[in-house]
PDB file of C-alpha atoms in Angstrom:
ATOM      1  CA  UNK A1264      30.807 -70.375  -6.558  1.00 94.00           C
ATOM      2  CA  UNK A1265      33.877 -68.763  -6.637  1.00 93.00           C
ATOM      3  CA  UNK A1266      37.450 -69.960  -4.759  1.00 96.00           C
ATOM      4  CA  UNK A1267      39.284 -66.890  -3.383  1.00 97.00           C
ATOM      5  CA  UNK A1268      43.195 -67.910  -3.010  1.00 97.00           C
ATOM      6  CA  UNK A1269      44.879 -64.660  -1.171  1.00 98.00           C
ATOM      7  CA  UNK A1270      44.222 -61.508   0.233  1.00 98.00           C
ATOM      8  CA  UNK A1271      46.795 -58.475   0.492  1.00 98.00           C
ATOM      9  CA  UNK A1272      46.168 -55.160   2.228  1.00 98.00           C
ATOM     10  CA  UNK A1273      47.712 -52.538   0.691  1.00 98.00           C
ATOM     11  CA  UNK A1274      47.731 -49.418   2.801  1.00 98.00           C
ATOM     12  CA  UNK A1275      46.545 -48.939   6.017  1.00 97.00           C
ATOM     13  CA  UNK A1276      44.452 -46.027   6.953  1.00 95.00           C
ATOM     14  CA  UNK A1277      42.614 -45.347  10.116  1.00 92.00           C
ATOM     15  CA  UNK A1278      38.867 -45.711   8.313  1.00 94.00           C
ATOM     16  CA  UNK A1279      38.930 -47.136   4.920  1.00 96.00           C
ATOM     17  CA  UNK A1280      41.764 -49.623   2.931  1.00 98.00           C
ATOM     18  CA  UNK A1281      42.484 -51.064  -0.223  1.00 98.00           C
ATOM     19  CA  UNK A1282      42.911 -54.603  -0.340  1.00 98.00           C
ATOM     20  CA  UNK A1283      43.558 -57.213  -3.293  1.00 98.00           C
ATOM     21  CA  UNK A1284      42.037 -60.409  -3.458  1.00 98.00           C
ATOM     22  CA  UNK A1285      43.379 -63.098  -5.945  1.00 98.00           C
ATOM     23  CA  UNK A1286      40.575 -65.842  -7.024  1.00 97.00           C
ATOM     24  CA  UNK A1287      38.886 -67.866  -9.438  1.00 97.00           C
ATOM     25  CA  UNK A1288      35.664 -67.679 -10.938  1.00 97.00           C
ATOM     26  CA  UNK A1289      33.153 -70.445 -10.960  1.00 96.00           C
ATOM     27  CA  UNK A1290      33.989 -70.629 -14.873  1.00 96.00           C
ATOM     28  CA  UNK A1291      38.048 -71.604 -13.321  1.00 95.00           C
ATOM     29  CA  UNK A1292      38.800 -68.384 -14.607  1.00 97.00           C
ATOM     30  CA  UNK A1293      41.931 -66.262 -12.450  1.00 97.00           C
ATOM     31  CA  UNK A1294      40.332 -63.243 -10.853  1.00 97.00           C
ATOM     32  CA  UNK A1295      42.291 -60.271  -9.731  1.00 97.00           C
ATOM     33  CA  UNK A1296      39.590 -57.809  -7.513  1.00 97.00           C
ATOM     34  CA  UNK A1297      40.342 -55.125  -5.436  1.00 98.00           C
ATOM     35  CA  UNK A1298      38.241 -54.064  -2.402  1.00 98.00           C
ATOM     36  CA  UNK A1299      37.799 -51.430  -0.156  1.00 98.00           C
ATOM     37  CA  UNK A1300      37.201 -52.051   3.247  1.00 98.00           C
ATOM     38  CA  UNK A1301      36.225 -50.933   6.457  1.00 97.00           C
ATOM     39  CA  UNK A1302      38.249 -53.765   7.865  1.00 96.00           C
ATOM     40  CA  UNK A1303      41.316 -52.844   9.994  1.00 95.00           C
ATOM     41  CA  UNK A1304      43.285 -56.471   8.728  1.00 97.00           C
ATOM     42  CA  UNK A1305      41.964 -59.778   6.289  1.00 98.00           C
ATOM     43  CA  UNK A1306      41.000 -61.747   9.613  1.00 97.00           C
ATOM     44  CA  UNK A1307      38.187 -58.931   9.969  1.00 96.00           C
ATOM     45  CA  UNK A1308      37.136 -58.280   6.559  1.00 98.00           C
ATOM     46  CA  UNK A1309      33.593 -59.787   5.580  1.00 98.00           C
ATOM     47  CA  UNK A1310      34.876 -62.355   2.920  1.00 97.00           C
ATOM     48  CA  UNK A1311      36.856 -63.973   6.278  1.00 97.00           C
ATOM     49  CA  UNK A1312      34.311 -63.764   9.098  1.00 97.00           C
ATOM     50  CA  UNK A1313      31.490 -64.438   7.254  1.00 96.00           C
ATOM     51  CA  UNK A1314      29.267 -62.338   9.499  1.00 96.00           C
ATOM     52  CA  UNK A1315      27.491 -59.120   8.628  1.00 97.00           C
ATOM     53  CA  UNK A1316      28.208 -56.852  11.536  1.00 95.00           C
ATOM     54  CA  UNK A1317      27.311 -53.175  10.641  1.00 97.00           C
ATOM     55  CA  UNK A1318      30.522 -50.725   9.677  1.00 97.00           C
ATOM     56  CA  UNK A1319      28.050 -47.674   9.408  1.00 97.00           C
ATOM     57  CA  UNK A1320      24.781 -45.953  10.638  1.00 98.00           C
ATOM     58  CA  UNK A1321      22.440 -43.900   8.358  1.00 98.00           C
ATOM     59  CA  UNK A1322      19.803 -41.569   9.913  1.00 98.00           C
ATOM     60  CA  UNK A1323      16.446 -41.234   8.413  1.00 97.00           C
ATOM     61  CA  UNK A1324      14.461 -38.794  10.834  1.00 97.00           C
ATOM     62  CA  UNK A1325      12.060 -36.143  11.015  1.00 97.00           C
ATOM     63  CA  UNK A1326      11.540 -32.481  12.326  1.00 97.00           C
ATOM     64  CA  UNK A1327       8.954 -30.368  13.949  1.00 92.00           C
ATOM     65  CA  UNK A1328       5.917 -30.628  15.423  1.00 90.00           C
ATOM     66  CA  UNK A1329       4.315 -31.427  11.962  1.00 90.00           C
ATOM     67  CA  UNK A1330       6.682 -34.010  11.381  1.00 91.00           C
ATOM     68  CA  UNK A1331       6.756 -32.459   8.085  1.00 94.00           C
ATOM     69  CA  UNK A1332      11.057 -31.739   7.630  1.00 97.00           C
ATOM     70  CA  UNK A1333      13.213 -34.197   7.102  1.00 98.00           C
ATOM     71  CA  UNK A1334      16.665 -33.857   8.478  1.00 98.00           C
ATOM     72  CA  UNK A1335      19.539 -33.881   5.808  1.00 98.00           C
ATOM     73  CA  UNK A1336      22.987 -32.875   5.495  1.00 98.00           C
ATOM     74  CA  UNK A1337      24.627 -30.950   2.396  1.00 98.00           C
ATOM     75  CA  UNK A1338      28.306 -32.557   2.417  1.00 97.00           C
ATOM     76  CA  UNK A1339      31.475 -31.898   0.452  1.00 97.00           C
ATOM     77  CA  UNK A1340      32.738 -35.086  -0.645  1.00 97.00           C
ATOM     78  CA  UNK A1341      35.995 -35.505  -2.376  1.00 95.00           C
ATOM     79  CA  UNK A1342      35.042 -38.451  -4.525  1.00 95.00           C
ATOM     80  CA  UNK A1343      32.769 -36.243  -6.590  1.00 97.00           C
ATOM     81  CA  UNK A1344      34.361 -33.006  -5.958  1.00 97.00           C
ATOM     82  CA  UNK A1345      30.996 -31.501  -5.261  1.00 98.00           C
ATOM     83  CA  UNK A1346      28.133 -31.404  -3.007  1.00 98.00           C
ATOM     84  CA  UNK A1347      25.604 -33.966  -2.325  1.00 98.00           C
ATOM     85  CA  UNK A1348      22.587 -34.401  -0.137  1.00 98.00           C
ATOM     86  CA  UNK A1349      22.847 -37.331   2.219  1.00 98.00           C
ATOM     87  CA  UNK A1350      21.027 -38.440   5.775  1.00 98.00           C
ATOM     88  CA  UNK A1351      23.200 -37.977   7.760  1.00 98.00           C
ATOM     89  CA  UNK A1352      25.234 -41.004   9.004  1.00 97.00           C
ATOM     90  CA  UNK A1353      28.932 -42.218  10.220  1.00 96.00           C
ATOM     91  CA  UNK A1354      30.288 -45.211  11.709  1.00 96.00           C
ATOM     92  CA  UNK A1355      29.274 -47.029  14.456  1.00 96.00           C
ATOM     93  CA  UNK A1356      32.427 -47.461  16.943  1.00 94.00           C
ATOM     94  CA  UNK A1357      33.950 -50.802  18.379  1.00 91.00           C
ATOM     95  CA  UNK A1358      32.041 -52.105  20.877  1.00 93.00           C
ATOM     96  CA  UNK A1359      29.003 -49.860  20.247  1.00 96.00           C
ATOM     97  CA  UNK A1360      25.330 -50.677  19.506  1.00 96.00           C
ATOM     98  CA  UNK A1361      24.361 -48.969  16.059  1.00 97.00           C
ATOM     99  CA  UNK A1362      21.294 -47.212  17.777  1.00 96.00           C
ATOM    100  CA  UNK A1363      23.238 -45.648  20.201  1.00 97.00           C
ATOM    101  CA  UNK A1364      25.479 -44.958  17.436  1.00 97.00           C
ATOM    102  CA  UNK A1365      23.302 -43.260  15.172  1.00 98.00           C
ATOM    103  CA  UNK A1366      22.214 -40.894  18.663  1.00 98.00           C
ATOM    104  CA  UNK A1367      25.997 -39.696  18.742  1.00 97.00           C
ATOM    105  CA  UNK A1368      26.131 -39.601  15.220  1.00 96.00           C
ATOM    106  CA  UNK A1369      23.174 -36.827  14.515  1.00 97.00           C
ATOM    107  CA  UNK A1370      24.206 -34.592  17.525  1.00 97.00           C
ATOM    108  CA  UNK A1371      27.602 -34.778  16.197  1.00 95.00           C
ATOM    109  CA  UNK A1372      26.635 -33.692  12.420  1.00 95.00           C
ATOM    110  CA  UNK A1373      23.695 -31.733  13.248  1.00 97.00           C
ATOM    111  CA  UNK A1374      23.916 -30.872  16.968  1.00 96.00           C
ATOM    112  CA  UNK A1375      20.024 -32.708  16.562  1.00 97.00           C
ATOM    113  CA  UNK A1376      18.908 -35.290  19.430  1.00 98.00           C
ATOM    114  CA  UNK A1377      17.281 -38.171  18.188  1.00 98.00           C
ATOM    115  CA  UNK A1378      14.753 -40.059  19.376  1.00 97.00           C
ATOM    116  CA  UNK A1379      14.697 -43.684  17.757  1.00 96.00           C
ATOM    117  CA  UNK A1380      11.615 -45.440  16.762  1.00 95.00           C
ATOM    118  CA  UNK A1381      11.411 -49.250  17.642  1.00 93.00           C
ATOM    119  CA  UNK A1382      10.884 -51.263  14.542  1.00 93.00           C
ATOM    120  CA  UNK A1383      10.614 -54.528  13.000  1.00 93.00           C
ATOM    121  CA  UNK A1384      14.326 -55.805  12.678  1.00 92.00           C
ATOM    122  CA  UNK A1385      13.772 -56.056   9.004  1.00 93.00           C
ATOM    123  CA  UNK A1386      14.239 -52.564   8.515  1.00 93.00           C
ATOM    124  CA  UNK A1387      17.094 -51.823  10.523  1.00 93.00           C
ATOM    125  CA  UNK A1388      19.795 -54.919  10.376  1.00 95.00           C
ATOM    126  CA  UNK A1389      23.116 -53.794   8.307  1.00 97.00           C
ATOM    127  CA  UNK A1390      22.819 -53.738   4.185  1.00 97.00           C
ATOM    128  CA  UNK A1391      25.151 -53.584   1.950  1.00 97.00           C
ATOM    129  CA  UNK A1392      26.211 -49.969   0.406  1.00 93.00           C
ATOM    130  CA  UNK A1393      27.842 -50.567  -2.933  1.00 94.00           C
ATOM    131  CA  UNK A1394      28.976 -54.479  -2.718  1.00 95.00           C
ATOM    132  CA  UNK A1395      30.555 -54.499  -6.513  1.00 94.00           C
ATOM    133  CA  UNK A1396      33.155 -51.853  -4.761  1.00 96.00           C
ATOM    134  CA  UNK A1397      33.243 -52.694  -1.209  1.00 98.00           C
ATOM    135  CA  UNK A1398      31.917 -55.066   1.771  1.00 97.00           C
ATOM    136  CA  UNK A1399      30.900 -51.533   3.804  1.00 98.00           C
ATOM    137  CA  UNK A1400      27.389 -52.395   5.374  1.00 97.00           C
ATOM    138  CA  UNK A1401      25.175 -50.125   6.925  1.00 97.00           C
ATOM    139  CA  UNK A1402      21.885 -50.245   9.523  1.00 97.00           C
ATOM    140  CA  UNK A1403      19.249 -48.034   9.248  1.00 97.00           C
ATOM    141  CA  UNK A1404      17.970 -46.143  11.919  1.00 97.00           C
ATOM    142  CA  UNK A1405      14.510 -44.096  12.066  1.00 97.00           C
ATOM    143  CA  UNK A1406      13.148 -41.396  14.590  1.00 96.00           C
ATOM    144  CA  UNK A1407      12.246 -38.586  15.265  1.00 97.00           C
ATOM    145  CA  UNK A1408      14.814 -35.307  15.683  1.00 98.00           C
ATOM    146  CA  UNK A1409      14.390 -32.254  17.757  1.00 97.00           C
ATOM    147  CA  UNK A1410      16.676 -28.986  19.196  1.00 96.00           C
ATOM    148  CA  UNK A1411      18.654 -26.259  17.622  1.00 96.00           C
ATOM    149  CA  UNK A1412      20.679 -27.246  14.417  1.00 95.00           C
ATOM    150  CA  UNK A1413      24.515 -26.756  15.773  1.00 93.00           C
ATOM    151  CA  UNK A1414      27.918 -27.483  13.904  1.00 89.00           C
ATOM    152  CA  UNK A1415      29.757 -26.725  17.165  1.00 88.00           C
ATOM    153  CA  UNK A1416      30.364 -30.833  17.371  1.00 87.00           C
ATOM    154  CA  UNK A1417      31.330 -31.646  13.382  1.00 87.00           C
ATOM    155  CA  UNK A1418      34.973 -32.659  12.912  1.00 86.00           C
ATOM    156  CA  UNK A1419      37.134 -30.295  10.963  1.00 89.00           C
ATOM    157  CA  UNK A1420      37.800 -32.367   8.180  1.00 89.00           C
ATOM    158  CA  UNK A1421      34.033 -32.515   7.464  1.00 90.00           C
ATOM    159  CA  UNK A1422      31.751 -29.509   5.348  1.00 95.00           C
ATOM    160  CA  UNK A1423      28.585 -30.346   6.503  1.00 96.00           C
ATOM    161  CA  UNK A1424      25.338 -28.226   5.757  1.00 97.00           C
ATOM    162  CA  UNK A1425      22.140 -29.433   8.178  1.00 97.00           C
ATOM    163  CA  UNK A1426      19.174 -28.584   5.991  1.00 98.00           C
ATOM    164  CA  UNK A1427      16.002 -29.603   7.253  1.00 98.00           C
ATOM    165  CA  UNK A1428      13.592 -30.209   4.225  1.00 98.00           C
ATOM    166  CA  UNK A1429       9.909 -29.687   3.481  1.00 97.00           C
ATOM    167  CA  UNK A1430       8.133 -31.369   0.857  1.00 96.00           C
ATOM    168  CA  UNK A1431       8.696 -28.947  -1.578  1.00 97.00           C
ATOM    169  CA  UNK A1432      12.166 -28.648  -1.259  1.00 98.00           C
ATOM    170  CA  UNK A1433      12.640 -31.999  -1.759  1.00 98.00           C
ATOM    171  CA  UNK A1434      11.001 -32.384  -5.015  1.00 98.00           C
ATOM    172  CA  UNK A1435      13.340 -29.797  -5.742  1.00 98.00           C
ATOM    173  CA  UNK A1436      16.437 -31.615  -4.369  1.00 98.00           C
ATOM    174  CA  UNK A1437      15.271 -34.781  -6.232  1.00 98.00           C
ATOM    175  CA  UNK A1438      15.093 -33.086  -9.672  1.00 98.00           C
ATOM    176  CA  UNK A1439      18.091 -30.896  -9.309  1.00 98.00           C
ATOM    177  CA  UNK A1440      21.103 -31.955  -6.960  1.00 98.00           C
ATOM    178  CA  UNK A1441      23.089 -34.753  -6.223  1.00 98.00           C
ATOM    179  CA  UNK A1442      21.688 -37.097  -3.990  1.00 98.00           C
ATOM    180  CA  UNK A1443      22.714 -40.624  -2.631  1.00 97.00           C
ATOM    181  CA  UNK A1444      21.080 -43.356  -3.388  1.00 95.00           C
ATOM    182  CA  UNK A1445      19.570 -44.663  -0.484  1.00 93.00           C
ATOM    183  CA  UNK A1446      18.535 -41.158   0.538  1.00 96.00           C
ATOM    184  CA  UNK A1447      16.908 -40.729  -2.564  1.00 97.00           C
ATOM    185  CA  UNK A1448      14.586 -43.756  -1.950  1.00 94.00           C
ATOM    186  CA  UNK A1449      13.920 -42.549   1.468  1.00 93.00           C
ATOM    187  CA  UNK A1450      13.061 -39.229   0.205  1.00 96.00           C
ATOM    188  CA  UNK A1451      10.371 -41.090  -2.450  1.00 94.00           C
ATOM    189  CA  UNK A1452       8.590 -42.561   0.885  1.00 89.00           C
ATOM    190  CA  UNK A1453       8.873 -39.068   2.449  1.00 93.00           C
ATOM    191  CA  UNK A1454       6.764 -37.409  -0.806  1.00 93.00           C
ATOM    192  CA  UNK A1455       4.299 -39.972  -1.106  1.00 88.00           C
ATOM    193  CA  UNK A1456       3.243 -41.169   2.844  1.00 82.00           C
ATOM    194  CA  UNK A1457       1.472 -38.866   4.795  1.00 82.00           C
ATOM    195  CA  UNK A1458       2.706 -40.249   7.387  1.00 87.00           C
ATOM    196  CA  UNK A1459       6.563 -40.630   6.803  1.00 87.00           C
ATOM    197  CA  UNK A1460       7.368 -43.921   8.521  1.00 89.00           C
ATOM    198  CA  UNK A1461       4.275 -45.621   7.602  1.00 87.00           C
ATOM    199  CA  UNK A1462       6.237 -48.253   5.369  1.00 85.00           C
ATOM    200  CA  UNK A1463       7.513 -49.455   8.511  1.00 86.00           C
ATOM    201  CA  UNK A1464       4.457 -51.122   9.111  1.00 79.00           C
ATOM    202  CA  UNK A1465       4.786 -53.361   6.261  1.00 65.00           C
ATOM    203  CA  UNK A1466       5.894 -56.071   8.302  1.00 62.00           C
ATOM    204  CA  UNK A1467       3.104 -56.332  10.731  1.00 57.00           C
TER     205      UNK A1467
END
């Protein structure tokens, strides 16, 4: 296993920083890695505490009476310069439980109200986004959405589209747009089960 030595912060921003982490390798070779974190200081990054506490909440639900839309969001990011389709998600706040969380967070991008499912704990405890970059982890929460699509409660630094997607429009999504990653898998399920949370039941 590797030995880390140090760790240095190097800016410090309200929801994301840079930090640099000297090490060595399990070959005794020097390491010099940088990672971004959710972390606020070193004492509460991941590679300190040791524990994996969720930073973020992602949103897989559904729409209509059918059950036959699933609710996405059309976002501007500035890492790609471009669109991509997402569930929506955001992060879960001090103090607060990533369920209730994920509730704020879908009437906040959407103006949606969500109605969680309860599932195994398998398939919603925090996972790691993309771990050769940061230590960001995020649960997964699954339900059902209903109500009016509003932007009335998005923050203005956002560009959020709600789009609320048949199956036919995601095929096309799928084939033609970005997508993230985890949403893509999600939207894979979504084609192929009737019924679109009936992976959940794996663990029974």
């Amino acid at each position: 296993m590797g030995k880390i030595h140090d760790v240095e912060k190097l800016t410090d921003n309200r929801f994301v920083n840079l930090y640099h982490v000297k090490a060595t390798s399990v070959h005794d070779t020097p390491v010099s890695y940088y990672v971004a974190s959710r972390a606020r200081s070193i004492e509460q990054m991941k590679l300190k505490t040791g524990k994996n506490t969720p930073d973020g909440v992602i949103i897989y639900s559904v729409y209509g009476e059918k059950r036959d839309r699933v609710v996405l969001v059309k976002q501007y990011r500035y890492t790609l310069g471009d669109y991509i389709y997402e569930f929506p998600a955001g992060l879960v706040e001090p103090g607060e439980d990533f369920r209730d969380g994920a509730v704020r967070e879908l009437y906040e991008e959407t103006g949606l109200k969500l109605e969680p499912l309860p599932v195994n704990p398998a398939y919603e405890r925090p996972f790691f986004t993309t771990v050769g970059m940061t230590d960001e982890s995020c649960a997964a929460v699954y339900g059902y959405a209903s109500g009016e699509i509003s932007t009335q409660a998005q923050e203005d630094t956002e560009e959020i589209e709600v789009v609320l997607a048949d199956r036919e429009e995601v095929k096309r999504i799928l084939r033609e747009e970005n997508v993230a990653i985890m949403c893509a898998y999600m939207l894979m399920h979504f084609l192929k089960d009737e019924e679109p949370f009936a992976f959940l039941d794996m663990m029974k």
